[in-house]
Amino acid sequence: MVRKTIKVNYLARVEGEGAFKVVVRDGVVESAELSIFEPPRFFEALLRGRAYSEAPDITARICGICPVAYQMSSVHAMEQALGVQVTGPLRDLRRLLYCGEWIESHTLHVYMLHAPDFLGYEGAIDMARDHGDAVRRGLALKKAGNEILTLLGGREIHPINVRVGGFYRVPTRRELQPLAEKMKWARDAALETVRWVASFDFPDNERDYELVALSHPDEYPFNEGRIVSNRGLDITSDAYDLHFEESHVERSTALHSRLRERGAYLVGPLARYSLNFSRLSPMAQQAAREAGLGIVCANPYRSIIVRAVEALYACDEALRIIDAYQPPDQPAVQIEPRAGVGCAATEAPRGLLYHRYRLEADGSIAEARIVPPTSQNQASIEADLASFVGQWLDLPDDQLRHRCEQTVRNYDPCISCSTHFLRLELDRG
Amino acid sequence: MAAVRRKPRLAVWKFASCDGCQLTLLDCEDELLAVAEALDIAYFPEATRAAVKGCYDLSLVEGSITTTHDAERIQDVRRRSRALITIGACATSGGIQALRNFADVREYAQVVYARPDYIHSLATSTAIADHVPVDFELRGCPINKRQLVEVISAFLVGRRPVTPAHSVCIECKLRGNVCVTVAHGTPCLGPVTHAGCDAICPSYDRGCYGCYGPMESPNAPALSAKLGELGMGQRDLTRIYRTFNAGSPAFRKESERNGP
């Protein structure tokens, strides 16, 4: 019996600390395990007893890469619990802020974390030696996304201007205008990005995923919509717990999220794109077609193109919002604390992010639950490894290991979102 | 012939954290390639697979110590680092996860996990300086990009970084902000909070929430009395000092003075 174990003990170019192990026996993949050794930080426990108004600032600290996603899911869940709705220009500004995070986060992943796999470099700084123009374009595009976050949120990481009910201070039309010029440049750079990544070589690997994303009748989803899938799931976020469950698996000791009825599923760019292609702007749709994407994409390696298309869409959408913006009368809707339960899912760059809170009468948090996207994608990441590794077994060890790493990086896993992740102890049986 | 001088080796380490402070280095979009010219980025797993083993001239450490494994790992990092600089509130005061220091971590584990017996976590989240000598601490949740570039530049020429230790109030004055507390009665931690953010919150009509931690010589009881006059009860006072720098001695003490 020939047994071979491929191990990477510290996965590079992902956010947070993770590792994986694939066991192959007689040419057959026996097991594939993604492990997370991010120390737990117990957010759901430490949120108890805090004021409802503190949730956006505290939950932002779950992830420095996608703090806006945590702020958005928390404010929407709180607003549902408190019986208020944020509409009009305040809603548009939230969408604009999310555009900034998508541009920043997607561009970081495309240029600095993922492209080096396709072009054969250890990282973007290496890659800059031969692809200096591309790396500089990536950095400038990332910066353009960050400028939205800085102007509207106060800073790039852990923005300070988001509150339950709206914002602390809203910009004037004039303050937003300089962003429009930046976004016009950014849109061109994003289009070039789509063309650049479309020229990479992609392994021909597709899988039949259950794709889960928000879907909204009028817009590509950021903040609102029903949770839908390509296998007939179509629910509001209130029904999330009826359809999804998390299990604490002894083998990996990380919480895995599954659909109660059908098991593993996939969230993130592939799912959003495949379920919402018709809601992309015409420019983004055209760029996707030219890049060779169909209206559905089930090849996880091509997620780099989908991220580039989504970044392009986010630039286009940011421009639309800035052009149409008329400042609201008040920076936030008035809130009266009350007891209640609220939940919401929004689209973090990496996929669906679900929050649920129960509040006491004085607005203190009695219970909190947070399901980050990477927790939901764990089962699909492992299934990808199990299903793809077999075809690469002839490769030398270091190349094989690199292919496995790339397969994990397809998901842009954000392991720092560690509310649900713990130390791994492998069962060696 | 003069010997070619080796570029100083930089390592970036992560402990319990959100990754935001190390991301700040990648957010230096205009400076990153120049930093990579001046320093050999020898270990930075978030950015590159390449890893140089051995010792490093400058280690940037993000995150707090929350496990026995990490308590051992930081000793190893210290041994292999000529200069060790902590970046951010987690590394400097334990971060938001230090709220466990005021609670029972076993109860926390039961709330979050179905099988708390699988969890191996220390009862406290502590700053790096509680475990090893630290050469410099850069404050903030997250750190400021401009200050990070200053810290790296100062290291390269062998001087102390210029990062003022005064309060956020001074930054408000420098920006010409109207005081949100005096003018609008908005509770603000600016008088006791370490400068470095450029007074972002008051510039957005919001009170400072102390994410840079205490300034050098804070008079927190005097501020609490003022906040009390503005209508904050004891519970709110405890909460306001107990966030991202809850583990810093000055904020911990003041939060405990106001509540359990």
mmCIF file with all atom_site columns, N, CA and C in Angstrom, chain A residues 208-233:
data_model
loop_
_atom_site.group_PDB
_atom_site.id
_atom_site.type_symbol
_atom_site.label_atom_id
_atom_site.label_alt_id
_atom_site.label_comp_id
_atom_site.label_asym_id
_atom_site.label_entity_id
_atom_site.label_seq_id
_atom_site.pdbx_PDB_ins_code
_atom_site.Cartn_x
_atom_site.Cartn_y
_atom_site.Cartn_z
_atom_site.occupancy
_atom_site.B_iso_or_equiv
_atom_site.pdbx_formal_charge
_atom_site.auth_seq_id
_atom_site.auth_comp_id
_atom_site.auth_asym_id
_atom_site.auth_atom_id
_atom_site.pdbx_PDB_model_num
ATOM 1  N N  . ASP A 1 208 ? -20.298 20.231 -9.286 1.00 0.00 ? 208 ASP A N  1
ATOM 2  C CA . ASP A 1 208 ? -21.722 20.520 -9.272 1.00 0.00 ? 208 ASP A CA 1
ATOM 3  C C  . ASP A 1 208 ? -22.110 21.030 -7.881 1.00 0.00 ? 208 ASP A C  1
ATOM 4  N N  . TYR A 1 209 ? -21.870 22.325 -7.638 1.00 0.00 ? 209 TYR A N  1
ATOM 5  C CA . TYR A 1 209 ? -22.101 22.901 -6.312 1.00 0.00 ? 209 TYR A CA 1
ATOM 6  C C  . TYR A 1 209 ? -23.555 23.272 -6.108 1.00 0.00 ? 209 TYR A C  1
ATOM 7  N N  . GLU A 1 210 ? -24.002 23.267 -4.854 1.00 0.00 ? 210 GLU A N  1
ATOM 8  C CA . GLU A 1 210 ? -25.199 24.040 -4.533 1.00 0.00 ? 210 GLU A CA 1
ATOM 9  C C  . GLU A 1 210 ? -24.700 25.441 -4.211 1.00 0.00 ? 210 GLU A C  1
ATOM 10 N N  . LEU A 1 211 ? -25.091 26.397 -5.044 1.00 0.00 ? 211 LEU A N  1
ATOM 11 C CA . LEU A 1 211 ? -24.623 27.778 -4.917 1.00 0.00 ? 211 LEU A CA 1
ATOM 12 C C  . LEU A 1 211 ? -25.647 28.569 -4.118 1.00 0.00 ? 211 LEU A C  1
ATOM 13 N N  . VAL A 1 212 ? -25.198 29.266 -3.087 1.00 0.00 ? 212 VAL A N  1
ATOM 14 C CA . VAL A 1 212 ? -26.122 30.013 -2.222 1.00 0.00 ? 212 VAL A CA 1
ATOM 15 C C  . VAL A 1 212 ? -25.684 31.478 -2.164 1.00 0.00 ? 212 VAL A C  1
ATOM 16 N N  . ALA A 1 213 ? -26.624 32.374 -2.443 1.00 0.00 ? 213 ALA A N  1
ATOM 17 C CA . ALA A 1 213 ? -26.316 33.814 -2.380 1.00 0.00 ? 213 ALA A CA 1
ATOM 18 C C  . ALA A 1 213 ? -27.605 34.585 -2.154 1.00 0.00 ? 213 ALA A C  1
ATOM 19 N N  . LEU A 1 214 ? -27.456 35.847 -1.822 1.00 0.00 ? 214 LEU A N  1
ATOM 20 C CA . LEU A 1 214 ? -28.621 36.722 -1.796 1.00 0.00 ? 214 LEU A CA 1
ATOM 21 C C  . LEU A 1 214 ? -29.064 36.987 -3.229 1.00 0.00 ? 214 LEU A C  1
ATOM 22 N N  . SER A 1 215 ? -30.349 37.287 -3.370 1.00 0.00 ? 215 SER A N  1
ATOM 23 C CA . SER A 1 215 ? -30.859 37.689 -4.680 1.00 0.00 ? 215 SER A CA 1
ATOM 24 C C  . SER A 1 215 ? -31.909 38.769 -4.463 1.00 0.00 ? 215 SER A C  1
ATOM 25 N N  . HIS A 1 216 ? -31.794 39.830 -5.226 1.00 0.00 ? 216 HIS A N  1
ATOM 26 C CA . HIS A 1 216 ? -32.693 40.970 -5.082 1.00 0.00 ? 216 HIS A CA 1
ATOM 27 C C  . HIS A 1 216 ? -33.274 41.264 -6.462 1.00 0.00 ? 216 HIS A C  1
ATOM 28 N N  . PRO A 1 217 ? -34.580 41.601 -6.529 1.00 0.00 ? 217 PRO A N  1
ATOM 29 C CA . PRO A 1 217 ? -35.177 41.776 -7.866 1.00 0.00 ? 217 PRO A CA 1
ATOM 30 C C  . PRO A 1 217 ? -34.540 42.885 -8.702 1.00 0.00 ? 217 PRO A C  1
ATOM 31 N N  . ASP A 1 218 ? -34.025 43.940 -8.045 1.00 0.00 ? 218 ASP A N  1
ATOM 32 C CA . ASP A 1 218 ? -33.601 45.108 -8.823 1.00 0.00 ? 218 ASP A CA 1
ATOM 33 C C  . ASP A 1 218 ? -32.099 45.338 -8.864 1.00 0.00 ? 218 ASP A C  1
ATOM 34 N N  . GLU A 1 219 ? -31.334 44.625 -8.074 1.00 0.00 ? 219 GLU A N  1
ATOM 35 C CA . GLU A 1 219 ? -29.923 44.997 -7.985 1.00 0.00 ? 219 GLU A CA 1
ATOM 36 C C  . GLU A 1 219 ? -29.061 43.775 -7.697 1.00 0.00 ? 219 GLU A C  1
ATOM 37 N N  . TYR A 1 220 ? -27.784 43.921 -8.074 1.00 0.00 ? 220 TYR A N  1
ATOM 38 C CA . TYR A 1 220 ? -26.817 42.893 -7.694 1.00 0.00 ? 220 TYR A CA 1
ATOM 39 C C  . TYR A 1 220 ? -26.688 42.972 -6.176 1.00 0.00 ? 220 TYR A C  1
ATOM 40 N N  . PRO A 1 221 ? -26.712 41.839 -5.474 1.00 0.00 ? 221 PRO A N  1
ATOM 41 C CA . PRO A 1 221 ? -26.921 41.901 -4.021 1.00 0.00 ? 221 PRO A CA 1
ATOM 42 C C  . PRO A 1 221 ? -25.705 42.354 -3.224 1.00 0.00 ? 221 PRO A C  1
ATOM 43 N N  . PHE A 1 222 ? -25.924 43.303 -2.329 1.00 0.00 ? 222 PHE A N  1
ATOM 44 C CA . PHE A 1 222 ? -24.971 43.630 -1.267 1.00 0.00 ? 222 PHE A CA 1
ATOM 45 C C  . PHE A 1 222 ? -25.685 43.434 0.066  1.00 0.00 ? 222 PHE A C  1
ATOM 46 N N  . ASN A 1 223 ? -26.594 44.366 0.375  1.00 0.00 ? 223 ASN A N  1
ATOM 47 C CA . ASN A 1 223 ? -27.174 44.437 1.711  1.00 0.00 ? 223 ASN A CA 1
ATOM 48 C C  . ASN A 1 223 ? -28.469 43.663 1.893  1.00 0.00 ? 223 ASN A C  1
ATOM 49 N N  . GLU A 1 224 ? -29.225 43.516 0.835  1.00 0.00 ? 224 GLU A N  1
ATOM 50 C CA . GLU A 1 224 ? -30.569 42.977 1.012  1.00 0.00 ? 224 GLU A CA 1
ATOM 51 C C  . GLU A 1 224 ? -30.917 41.982 -0.073 1.00 0.00 ? 224 GLU A C  1
ATOM 52 N N  . GLY A 1 225 ? -31.862 41.107 0.250  1.00 0.00 ? 225 GLY A N  1
ATOM 53 C CA . GLY A 1 225 ? -32.366 40.162 -0.729 1.00 0.00 ? 225 GLY A CA 1
ATOM 54 C C  . GLY A 1 225 ? -32.773 38.875 -0.051 1.00 0.00 ? 225 GLY A C  1
ATOM 55 N N  . ARG A 1 226 ? -33.371 37.979 -0.835 1.00 0.00 ? 226 ARG A N  1
ATOM 56 C CA . ARG A 1 226 ? -33.716 36.657 -0.313 1.00 0.00 ? 226 ARG A CA 1
ATOM 57 C C  . ARG A 1 226 ? -32.496 35.754 -0.448 1.00 0.00 ? 226 ARG A C  1
ATOM 58 N N  . ILE A 1 227 ? -32.412 34.767 0.407  1.00 0.00 ? 227 ILE A N  1
ATOM 59 C CA . ILE A 1 227 ? -31.323 33.792 0.301  1.00 0.00 ? 227 ILE A CA 1
ATOM 60 C C  . ILE A 1 227 ? -31.804 32.692 -0.640 1.00 0.00 ? 227 ILE A C  1
ATOM 61 N N  . VAL A 1 228 ? -31.131 32.552 -1.778 1.00 0.00 ? 228 VAL A N  1
ATOM 62 C CA . VAL A 1 228 ? -31.593 31.594 -2.793 1.00 0.00 ? 228 VAL A CA 1
ATOM 63 C C  . VAL A 1 228 ? -30.444 30.651 -3.170 1.00 0.00 ? 228 VAL A C  1
ATOM 64 N N  . SER A 1 229 ? -30.815 29.545 -3.835 1.00 0.00 ? 229 SER A N  1
ATOM 65 C CA . SER A 1 229 ? -29.787 28.640 -4.360 1.00 0.00 ? 229 SER A CA 1
ATOM 66 C C  . SER A 1 229 ? -30.219 28.122 -5.717 1.00 0.00 ? 229 SER A C  1
ATOM 67 N N  . ASN A 1 230 ? -29.287 27.486 -6.413 1.00 0.00 ? 230 ASN A N  1
ATOM 68 C CA . ASN A 1 230 ? -29.596 26.893 -7.715 1.00 0.00 ? 230 ASN A CA 1
ATOM 69 C C  . ASN A 1 230 ? -30.352 25.574 -7.562 1.00 0.00 ? 230 ASN A C  1
ATOM 70 N N  . ARG A 1 231 ? -30.636 25.155 -6.328 1.00 0.00 ? 231 ARG A N  1
ATOM 71 C CA . ARG A 1 231 ? -31.427 23.936 -6.130 1.00 0.00 ? 231 ARG A CA 1
ATOM 72 C C  . ARG A 1 231 ? -32.724 24.242 -5.398 1.00 0.00 ? 231 ARG A C  1
ATOM 73 N N  . GLY A 1 232 ? -33.225 25.438 -5.595 1.00 0.00 ? 232 GLY A N  1
ATOM 74 C CA . GLY A 1 232 ? -34.583 25.731 -5.164 1.00 0.00 ? 232 GLY A CA 1
ATOM 75 C C  . GLY A 1 232 ? -34.740 26.380 -3.794 1.00 0.00 ? 232 GLY A C  1
ATOM 76 N N  . LEU A 1 233 ? -33.645 26.597 -3.076 1.00 0.00 ? 233 LEU A N  1
ATOM 77 C CA . LEU A 1 233 ? -33.775 27.319 -1.807 1.00 0.00 ? 233 LEU A CA 1
ATOM 78 C C  . LEU A 1 233 ? -34.215 28.750 -2.123 1.00 0.00 ? 233 LEU A C  1
#
